[in-house]
Amino acid sequence: MKNYERKSLIKFFLTYFLTVAIFIIGLGYFYFQQQQTIILQKVAMSMHQYIVQLKQSKFEYTQASYDYKLIHSIPVKQQLPQKIDNSYIKTFPHKKGEQYIKVIVEASSIDSSLDEKAKITIIFQIIMLLVFMIISYILARISLCPMQDTISHMDRFIKDLIHDLNTPITSILLNTKMLQKQLGDDKKVIRINQSVNDISALYQSLDMILDEVHLEKYPLKVQKCIENIVQTYQALYPNMHFNIHCDTTTINSNEKAMKRILDNILSNACKYAKSDDPKIDIKFDGKILSIIDNGKGMHYPQKIFERSYKEDEKGHGIGMHIVHRLCMALDIDIAVDSVPNEGTSISLTF
């Protein structure tokens, strides 16, 4: 399952499940409140029967866990017994306007009944939540099926189209190299060659994106990967100064995807470098890979991963979007810090 499919599944699942969960929790709460009221009503009736027996026996009747007090103050009217400390209390009239009887019942037996109802309610809620969690997941998967089928058809079409582009791109590259040998440093041929190289890089990036779900991780030496790519860009930009300080630590990643990530980042760093004293620092400490340049920087670095975003006419606005997609597929955290006219720093945390 691809990242965007996983995100859609999670969003639908959480939306449906949380809605149902709130309903179930609310229903459980009101059910418990109703049961609590019923239990306390029964206690109030039992207190009333105790008062009747008490009056009939001229206050000589006794009952386990029950006690009473005669009070003269006007009590606050209450429909149900109220818990005070370790007892439930309810006041009944004795002599009109003169005396009241306050019945006191030990709370242990009543609390035990309430705890039992609370336990039953919670168990019922947990069972219902588990049932609806499964139902939510099944419904989420079913709802994604049409989208997955459509995307699958589109992916196959795009993959076939991209593979069909490989042959003409290779042919143009070969013929361009032959023209360069014949015409030398002709500006038109150089521009054609650069454009074809850009198309070739886009082809490789798109091909990688289509296979992002199948990116397998295996031990990879980041230092060796960096040195190979830097060697290529050093030949293309002979005036560029590369300062490499890399740990020899081996990480689990995908070499093809890592090369594409580093290639796009270094391509931008070289492309937007200062004309005088261009410099790129590359550091890797075993966990964090930093690529720092002293180029023109960016005004809105937070937008760099948006598709088609670019701050000038150079490039296609897709390179860093692809970098971000590949980093997500490889579980790499990527961060960008940039200051206009000072440079850009990109950090990859493995």
mmCIF file of N, CA and C in Angstrom, residues 207-303:
data_model
loop_
_atom_site.group_PDB
_atom_site.id
_atom_site.type_symbol
_atom_site.label_atom_id
_atom_site.label_comp_id
_atom_site.label_asym_id
_atom_site.label_seq_id
_atom_site.Cartn_x
_atom_site.Cartn_y
_atom_site.Cartn_z
ATOM 1 N N ASP A 207 10.187 7.203 -12.716
ATOM 2 C CA ASP A 207 10.254 5.750 -12.659
ATOM 3 C C ASP A 207 10.454 5.282 -11.216
ATOM 4 N N MET A 208 11.262 6.038 -10.466
ATOM 5 C CA MET A 208 11.503 5.708 -9.063
ATOM 6 C C MET A 208 10.245 5.911 -8.227
ATOM 7 N N ILE A 209 9.503 6.991 -8.490
ATOM 8 C CA ILE A 209 8.286 7.275 -7.734
ATOM 9 C C ILE A 209 7.247 6.182 -7.931
ATOM 10 N N LEU A 210 7.123 5.668 -9.139
ATOM 11 C CA LEU A 210 6.147 4.622 -9.404
ATOM 12 C C LEU A 210 6.465 3.341 -8.639
ATOM 13 N N ASP A 211 7.734 3.150 -8.302
ATOM 14 C CA ASP A 211 8.139 1.943 -7.570
ATOM 15 C C ASP A 211 8.422 2.219 -6.101
ATOM 16 N N GLU A 212 7.970 3.376 -5.574
ATOM 17 C CA GLU A 212 8.321 3.741 -4.201
ATOM 18 C C GLU A 212 7.789 2.753 -3.183
ATOM 19 N N VAL A 213 6.661 2.091 -3.471
ATOM 20 C CA VAL A 213 6.109 1.142 -2.517
ATOM 21 C C VAL A 213 6.941 -0.128 -2.444
ATOM 22 N N HIS A 214 7.755 -0.388 -3.492
ATOM 23 C CA HIS A 214 8.554 -1.616 -3.546
ATOM 24 C C HIS A 214 10.010 -1.367 -3.174
ATOM 25 N N LEU A 215 10.312 -0.230 -2.588
ATOM 26 C CA LEU A 215 11.697 0.079 -2.242
ATOM 27 C C LEU A 215 12.148 -0.797 -1.077
ATOM 28 N N GLU A 216 13.039 -1.699 -1.366
ATOM 29 C CA GLU A 216 13.545 -2.592 -0.322
ATOM 30 C C GLU A 216 14.784 -1.978 0.320
ATOM 31 N N LYS A 217 14.905 -2.180 1.624
ATOM 32 C CA LYS A 217 16.052 -1.646 2.359
ATOM 33 C C LYS A 217 17.079 -2.751 2.579
ATOM 34 N N TYR A 218 18.319 -2.371 2.481
ATOM 35 C CA TYR A 218 19.428 -3.288 2.741
ATOM 36 C C TYR A 218 20.632 -2.456 3.155
ATOM 37 N N PRO A 219 21.662 -3.076 3.750
ATOM 38 C CA PRO A 219 22.826 -2.311 4.225
ATOM 39 C C PRO A 219 23.451 -1.460 3.121
ATOM 40 N N LEU A 220 23.674 -0.192 3.440
ATOM 41 C CA LEU A 220 24.204 0.757 2.452
ATOM 42 C C LEU A 220 25.221 1.679 3.114
ATOM 43 N N LYS A 221 26.371 1.856 2.472
ATOM 44 C CA LYS A 221 27.379 2.797 2.946
ATOM 45 C C LYS A 221 27.106 4.161 2.328
ATOM 46 N N VAL A 222 26.653 5.088 3.147
ATOM 47 C CA VAL A 222 26.296 6.420 2.671
ATOM 48 C C VAL A 222 27.523 7.137 2.115
ATOM 49 N N GLN A 223 28.661 6.949 2.744
ATOM 50 C CA GLN A 223 29.886 7.633 2.312
ATOM 51 C C GLN A 223 30.223 7.299 0.859
ATOM 52 N N LYS A 224 30.146 6.012 0.526
ATOM 53 C CA LYS A 224 30.466 5.589 -0.841
ATOM 54 C C LYS A 224 29.469 6.167 -1.837
ATOM 55 N N CYS A 225 28.207 6.175 -1.454
ATOM 56 C CA CYS A 225 27.143 6.713 -2.320
ATOM 57 C C CYS A 225 27.383 8.205 -2.579
ATOM 58 N N ILE A 226 27.747 8.938 -1.533
ATOM 59 C CA ILE A 226 28.004 10.381 -1.662
ATOM 60 C C ILE A 226 29.208 10.634 -2.553
ATOM 61 N N GLU A 227 30.293 9.891 -2.326
ATOM 62 C CA GLU A 227 31.527 10.104 -3.100
ATOM 63 C C GLU A 227 31.305 9.853 -4.588
ATOM 64 N N ASN A 228 30.498 8.843 -4.936
ATOM 65 C CA ASN A 228 30.225 8.549 -6.351
ATOM 66 C C ASN A 228 29.464 9.686 -7.021
ATOM 67 N N ILE A 229 28.459 10.231 -6.319
ATOM 68 C CA ILE A 229 27.666 11.315 -6.904
ATOM 69 C C ILE A 229 28.470 12.609 -6.972
ATOM 70 N N VAL A 230 29.246 12.885 -5.921
ATOM 71 C CA VAL A 230 30.078 14.094 -5.908
ATOM 72 C C VAL A 230 31.086 14.051 -7.049
ATOM 73 N N GLN A 231 31.613 12.874 -7.325
ATOM 74 C CA GLN A 231 32.576 12.733 -8.427
ATOM 75 C C GLN A 231 31.947 13.150 -9.758
ATOM 76 N N THR A 232 30.688 12.769 -9.948
ATOM 77 C CA THR A 232 29.980 13.136 -11.180
ATOM 78 C C THR A 232 29.789 14.652 -11.272
ATOM 79 N N TYR A 233 29.356 15.260 -10.155
ATOM 80 C CA TYR A 233 29.093 16.701 -10.182
ATOM 81 C C TYR A 233 30.380 17.525 -10.178
ATOM 82 N N GLN A 234 31.446 16.955 -9.670
ATOM 83 C CA GLN A 234 32.720 17.661 -9.730
ATOM 84 C C GLN A 234 33.190 17.821 -11.168
ATOM 85 N N ALA A 235 32.893 16.780 -11.984
ATOM 86 C CA ALA A 235 33.245 16.844 -13.405
ATOM 87 C C ALA A 235 32.369 17.856 -14.139
ATOM 88 N N LEU A 236 31.100 17.951 -13.739
ATOM 89 C CA LEU A 236 30.192 18.894 -14.396
ATOM 90 C C LEU A 236 30.436 20.329 -13.937
ATOM 91 N N TYR A 237 30.856 20.495 -12.665
ATOM 92 C CA TYR A 237 31.104 21.832 -12.107
ATOM 93 C C TYR A 237 32.530 21.863 -11.533
ATOM 94 N N PRO A 238 33.520 22.020 -12.390
ATOM 95 C CA PRO A 238 34.922 21.948 -11.931
ATOM 96 C C PRO A 238 35.297 23.045 -10.934
ATOM 97 N N ASN A 239 34.584 24.164 -10.926
ATOM 98 C CA ASN A 239 34.908 25.253 -9.989
ATOM 99 C C ASN A 239 34.267 25.078 -8.608
ATOM 100 N N MET A 240 33.430 24.059 -8.470
ATOM 101 C CA MET A 240 32.733 23.842 -7.212
ATOM 102 C C MET A 240 33.662 23.175 -6.191
ATOM 103 N N HIS A 241 33.633 23.669 -4.938
ATOM 104 C CA HIS A 241 34.438 23.082 -3.864
ATOM 105 C C HIS A 241 33.536 22.202 -2.996
ATOM 106 N N PHE A 242 33.802 20.912 -2.986
ATOM 107 C CA PHE A 242 33.048 19.964 -2.168
ATOM 108 C C PHE A 242 33.867 19.600 -0.930
ATOM 109 N N ASN A 243 33.309 19.856 0.255
ATOM 110 C CA ASN A 243 33.961 19.481 1.511
ATOM 111 C C ASN A 243 33.163 18.335 2.130
ATOM 112 N N ILE A 244 33.770 17.142 2.120
ATOM 113 C CA ILE A 244 33.063 15.942 2.565
ATOM 114 C C ILE A 244 33.649 15.446 3.883
ATOM 115 N N HIS A 245 32.762 15.297 4.889
ATOM 116 C CA HIS A 245 33.150 14.736 6.190
ATOM 117 C C HIS A 245 32.101 13.686 6.545
ATOM 118 N N CYS A 246 32.381 12.446 6.195
ATOM 119 C CA CYS A 246 31.371 11.402 6.348
ATOM 120 C C CYS A 246 31.854 10.253 7.222
ATOM 121 N N ASP A 247 30.953 9.790 8.066
ATOM 122 C CA ASP A 247 31.186 8.595 8.866
ATOM 123 C C ASP A 247 31.058 7.372 7.952
ATOM 124 N N THR A 248 31.741 6.301 8.298
ATOM 125 C CA THR A 248 31.675 5.075 7.494
ATOM 126 C C THR A 248 30.548 4.158 7.937
ATOM 127 N N THR A 249 29.630 4.684 8.747
ATOM 128 C CA THR A 249 28.509 3.881 9.267
ATOM 129 C C THR A 249 27.648 3.346 8.125
ATOM 130 N N THR A 250 27.182 2.103 8.305
ATOM 131 C CA THR A 250 26.278 1.479 7.338
ATOM 132 C C THR A 250 24.838 1.620 7.830
ATOM 133 N N ILE A 251 23.950 2.036 6.947
ATOM 134 C CA ILE A 251 22.531 2.179 7.303
ATOM 135 C C ILE A 251 21.696 1.248 6.429
ATOM 136 N N ASN A 252 20.455 1.037 6.825
ATOM 137 C CA ASN A 252 19.528 0.257 6.008
ATOM 138 C C ASN A 252 18.726 1.206 5.123
ATOM 139 N N SER A 253 18.943 1.120 3.837
ATOM 140 C CA SER A 253 18.229 1.998 2.912
ATOM 141 C C SER A 253 18.275 1.385 1.521
ATOM 142 N N ASN A 254 17.787 2.134 0.557
ATOM 143 C CA ASN A 254 17.770 1.672 -0.831
ATOM 144 C C ASN A 254 18.752 2.522 -1.632
ATOM 145 N N GLU A 255 19.751 1.876 -2.225
ATOM 146 C CA GLU A 255 20.822 2.611 -2.898
ATOM 147 C C GLU A 255 20.296 3.431 -4.079
ATOM 148 N N LYS A 256 19.421 2.843 -4.871
ATOM 149 C CA LYS A 256 18.902 3.541 -6.044
ATOM 150 C C LYS A 256 18.127 4.798 -5.632
ATOM 151 N N ALA A 257 17.299 4.657 -4.598
ATOM 152 C CA ALA A 257 16.514 5.806 -4.122
ATOM 153 C C ALA A 257 17.420 6.849 -3.475
ATOM 154 N N MET A 258 18.418 6.403 -2.711
ATOM 155 C CA MET A 258 19.342 7.346 -2.068
ATOM 156 C C MET A 258 20.116 8.144 -3.115
ATOM 157 N N LYS A 259 20.541 7.477 -4.179
ATOM 158 C CA LYS A 259 21.260 8.183 -5.245
ATOM 159 C C LYS A 259 20.365 9.236 -5.895
ATOM 160 N N ARG A 260 19.080 8.897 -6.071
ATOM 161 C CA ARG A 260 18.152 9.858 -6.669
ATOM 162 C C ARG A 260 17.941 11.043 -5.739
ATOM 163 N N ILE A 261 17.817 10.783 -4.425
ATOM 164 C CA ILE A 261 17.646 11.862 -3.442
ATOM 165 C C ILE A 261 18.858 12.786 -3.453
ATOM 166 N N LEU A 262 20.060 12.208 -3.350
ATOM 167 C CA LEU A 262 21.291 13.005 -3.310
ATOM 168 C C LEU A 262 21.519 13.723 -4.636
ATOM 169 N N ASP A 263 21.178 13.062 -5.736
ATOM 170 C CA ASP A 263 21.375 13.665 -7.052
ATOM 171 C C ASP A 263 20.518 14.925 -7.200
ATOM 172 N N ASN A 264 19.243 14.854 -6.769
ATOM 173 C CA ASN A 264 18.366 16.025 -6.897
ATOM 174 C C ASN A 264 18.807 17.159 -5.970
ATOM 175 N N ILE A 265 19.242 16.805 -4.759
ATOM 176 C CA ILE A 265 19.675 17.850 -3.821
ATOM 177 C C ILE A 265 20.949 18.521 -4.311
ATOM 178 N N LEU A 266 21.943 17.724 -4.730
ATOM 179 C CA LEU A 266 23.207 18.294 -5.204
ATOM 180 C C LEU A 266 23.038 19.034 -6.524
ATOM 181 N N SER A 267 22.096 18.567 -7.334
ATOM 182 C CA SER A 267 21.829 19.264 -8.601
ATOM 183 C C SER A 267 21.359 20.695 -8.335
ATOM 184 N N ASN A 268 20.439 20.857 -7.372
ATOM 185 C CA ASN A 268 19.964 22.197 -7.012
ATOM 186 C C ASN A 268 21.073 23.029 -6.383
ATOM 187 N N ALA A 269 21.854 22.388 -5.497
ATOM 188 C CA ALA A 269 22.932 23.114 -4.834
ATOM 189 C C ALA A 269 23.943 23.653 -5.832
ATOM 190 N N CYS A 270 24.280 22.854 -6.836
ATOM 191 C CA CYS A 270 25.240 23.286 -7.863
ATOM 192 C C CYS A 270 24.616 24.306 -8.807
ATOM 193 N N LYS A 271 23.353 24.089 -9.157
ATOM 194 C CA LYS A 271 22.673 24.947 -10.121
ATOM 195 C C LYS A 271 22.518 26.377 -9.609
ATOM 196 N N TYR A 272 22.250 26.500 -8.289
ATOM 197 C CA TYR A 272 22.001 27.823 -7.720
ATOM 198 C C TYR A 272 23.182 28.336 -6.892
ATOM 199 N N ALA A 273 24.374 27.789 -7.157
ATOM 200 C CA ALA A 273 25.564 28.202 -6.411
ATOM 201 C C ALA A 273 26.012 29.603 -6.833
ATOM 202 N N LYS A 274 26.774 30.233 -5.943
ATOM 203 C CA LYS A 274 27.339 31.543 -6.271
ATOM 204 C C LYS A 274 28.382 31.401 -7.372
ATOM 205 N N SER A 275 28.485 32.427 -8.188
ATOM 206 C CA SER A 275 29.469 32.379 -9.277
ATOM 207 C C SER A 275 30.898 32.464 -8.752
ATOM 208 N N ASP A 276 31.089 33.196 -7.650
ATOM 209 C CA ASP A 276 32.432 33.302 -7.070
ATOM 210 C C ASP A 276 32.518 32.451 -5.803
ATOM 211 N N ASP A 277 33.532 31.603 -5.757
ATOM 212 C CA ASP A 277 33.796 30.714 -4.630
ATOM 213 C C ASP A 277 32.574 29.866 -4.242
ATOM 214 N N PRO A 278 32.037 29.066 -5.179
ATOM 215 C CA PRO A 278 30.923 28.176 -4.830
ATOM 216 C C PRO A 278 31.415 27.035 -3.931
ATOM 217 N N LYS A 279 30.626 26.707 -2.917
ATOM 218 C CA LYS A 279 31.071 25.708 -1.948
ATOM 219 C C LYS A 279 29.882 24.908 -1.435
ATOM 220 N N ILE A 280 30.104 23.585 -1.274
ATOM 221 C CA ILE A 280 29.083 22.694 -0.718
ATOM 222 C C ILE A 280 29.737 21.826 0.358
ATOM 223 N N ASP A 281 29.175 21.879 1.581
ATOM 224 C CA ASP A 281 29.661 21.056 2.688
ATOM 225 C C ASP A 281 28.718 19.877 2.877
ATOM 226 N N ILE A 282 29.289 18.680 2.906
ATOM 227 C CA ILE A 282 28.500 17.464 3.097
ATOM 228 C C ILE A 282 29.014 16.752 4.352
ATOM 229 N N LYS A 283 28.104 16.578 5.333
ATOM 230 C CA LYS A 283 28.495 15.950 6.606
ATOM 231 C C LYS A 283 27.536 14.808 6.931
ATOM 232 N N PHE A 284 28.126 13.714 7.418
ATOM 233 C CA PHE A 284 27.319 12.569 7.838
ATOM 234 C C PHE A 284 27.930 11.982 9.105
ATOM 235 N N ASP A 285 27.141 11.973 10.195
ATOM 236 C CA ASP A 285 27.667 11.512 11.488
ATOM 237 C C ASP A 285 27.140 10.141 11.890
ATOM 238 N N GLY A 286 26.600 9.405 10.946
ATOM 239 C CA GLY A 286 26.060 8.086 11.244
ATOM 240 C C GLY A 286 24.557 8.071 11.364
ATOM 241 N N LYS A 287 23.961 9.252 11.580
ATOM 242 C CA LYS A 287 22.501 9.351 11.692
ATOM 243 C C LYS A 287 21.931 10.503 10.878
ATOM 244 N N ILE A 288 22.625 11.636 10.873
ATOM 245 C CA ILE A 288 22.135 12.827 10.163
ATOM 246 C C ILE A 288 23.090 13.179 9.027
ATOM 247 N N LEU A 289 22.525 13.327 7.833
ATOM 248 C CA LEU A 289 23.282 13.756 6.664
ATOM 249 C C LEU A 289 22.896 15.203 6.358
ATOM 250 N N SER A 290 23.888 16.087 6.355
ATOM 251 C CA SER A 290 23.643 17.509 6.091
ATOM 252 C C SER A 290 24.338 17.929 4.810
ATOM 253 N N ILE A 291 23.615 18.647 3.974
ATOM 254 C CA ILE A 291 24.169 19.203 2.736
ATOM 255 C C ILE A 291 23.945 20.713 2.787
ATOM 256 N N ILE A 292 25.055 21.460 2.883
ATOM 257 C CA ILE A 292 24.989 22.916 3.095
ATOM 258 C C ILE A 292 25.711 23.621 1.953
ATOM 259 N N ASP A 293 25.023 24.557 1.319
ATOM 260 C CA ASP A 293 25.664 25.326 0.249
ATOM 261 C C ASP A 293 25.663 26.816 0.609
ATOM 262 N N ASN A 294 26.441 27.576 -0.122
ATOM 263 C CA ASN A 294 26.500 29.033 0.087
ATOM 264 C C ASN A 294 25.910 29.764 -1.115
ATOM 265 N N GLY A 295 24.843 29.173 -1.665
ATOM 266 C CA GLY A 295 24.213 29.716 -2.868
ATOM 267 C C GLY A 295 23.259 30.856 -2.599
ATOM 268 N N LYS A 296 22.288 31.020 -3.491
ATOM 269 C CA LYS A 296 21.386 32.172 -3.435
ATOM 270 C C LYS A 296 20.290 32.030 -2.383
ATOM 271 N N GLY A 297 20.083 30.811 -1.849
ATOM 272 C CA GLY A 297 19.069 30.620 -0.814
ATOM 273 C C GLY A 297 17.653 30.717 -1.362
ATOM 274 N N MET A 298 16.687 30.609 -0.469
ATOM 275 C CA MET A 298 15.275 30.635 -0.856
ATOM 276 C C MET A 298 14.481 31.559 0.059
ATOM 277 N N HIS A 299 13.432 32.162 -0.502
ATOM 278 C CA HIS A 299 12.552 33.027 0.282
ATOM 279 C C HIS A 299 11.489 32.224 1.026
ATOM 280 N N TYR A 300 11.053 31.096 0.437
ATOM 281 C CA TYR A 300 9.993 30.281 1.039
ATOM 282 C C TYR A 300 10.421 28.816 1.070
ATOM 283 N N PRO A 301 11.379 28.471 1.937
ATOM 284 C CA PRO A 301 11.859 27.082 1.985
ATOM 285 C C PRO A 301 10.786 26.081 2.386
ATOM 286 N N GLN A 302 9.744 26.534 3.109
ATOM 287 C CA GLN A 302 8.698 25.618 3.545
ATOM 288 C C GLN A 302 7.866 25.100 2.369
ATOM 289 N N LYS A 303 7.961 25.772 1.208
ATOM 290 C CA LYS A 303 7.183 25.358 0.039
ATOM 291 C C LYS A 303 7.975 24.474 -0.923
#
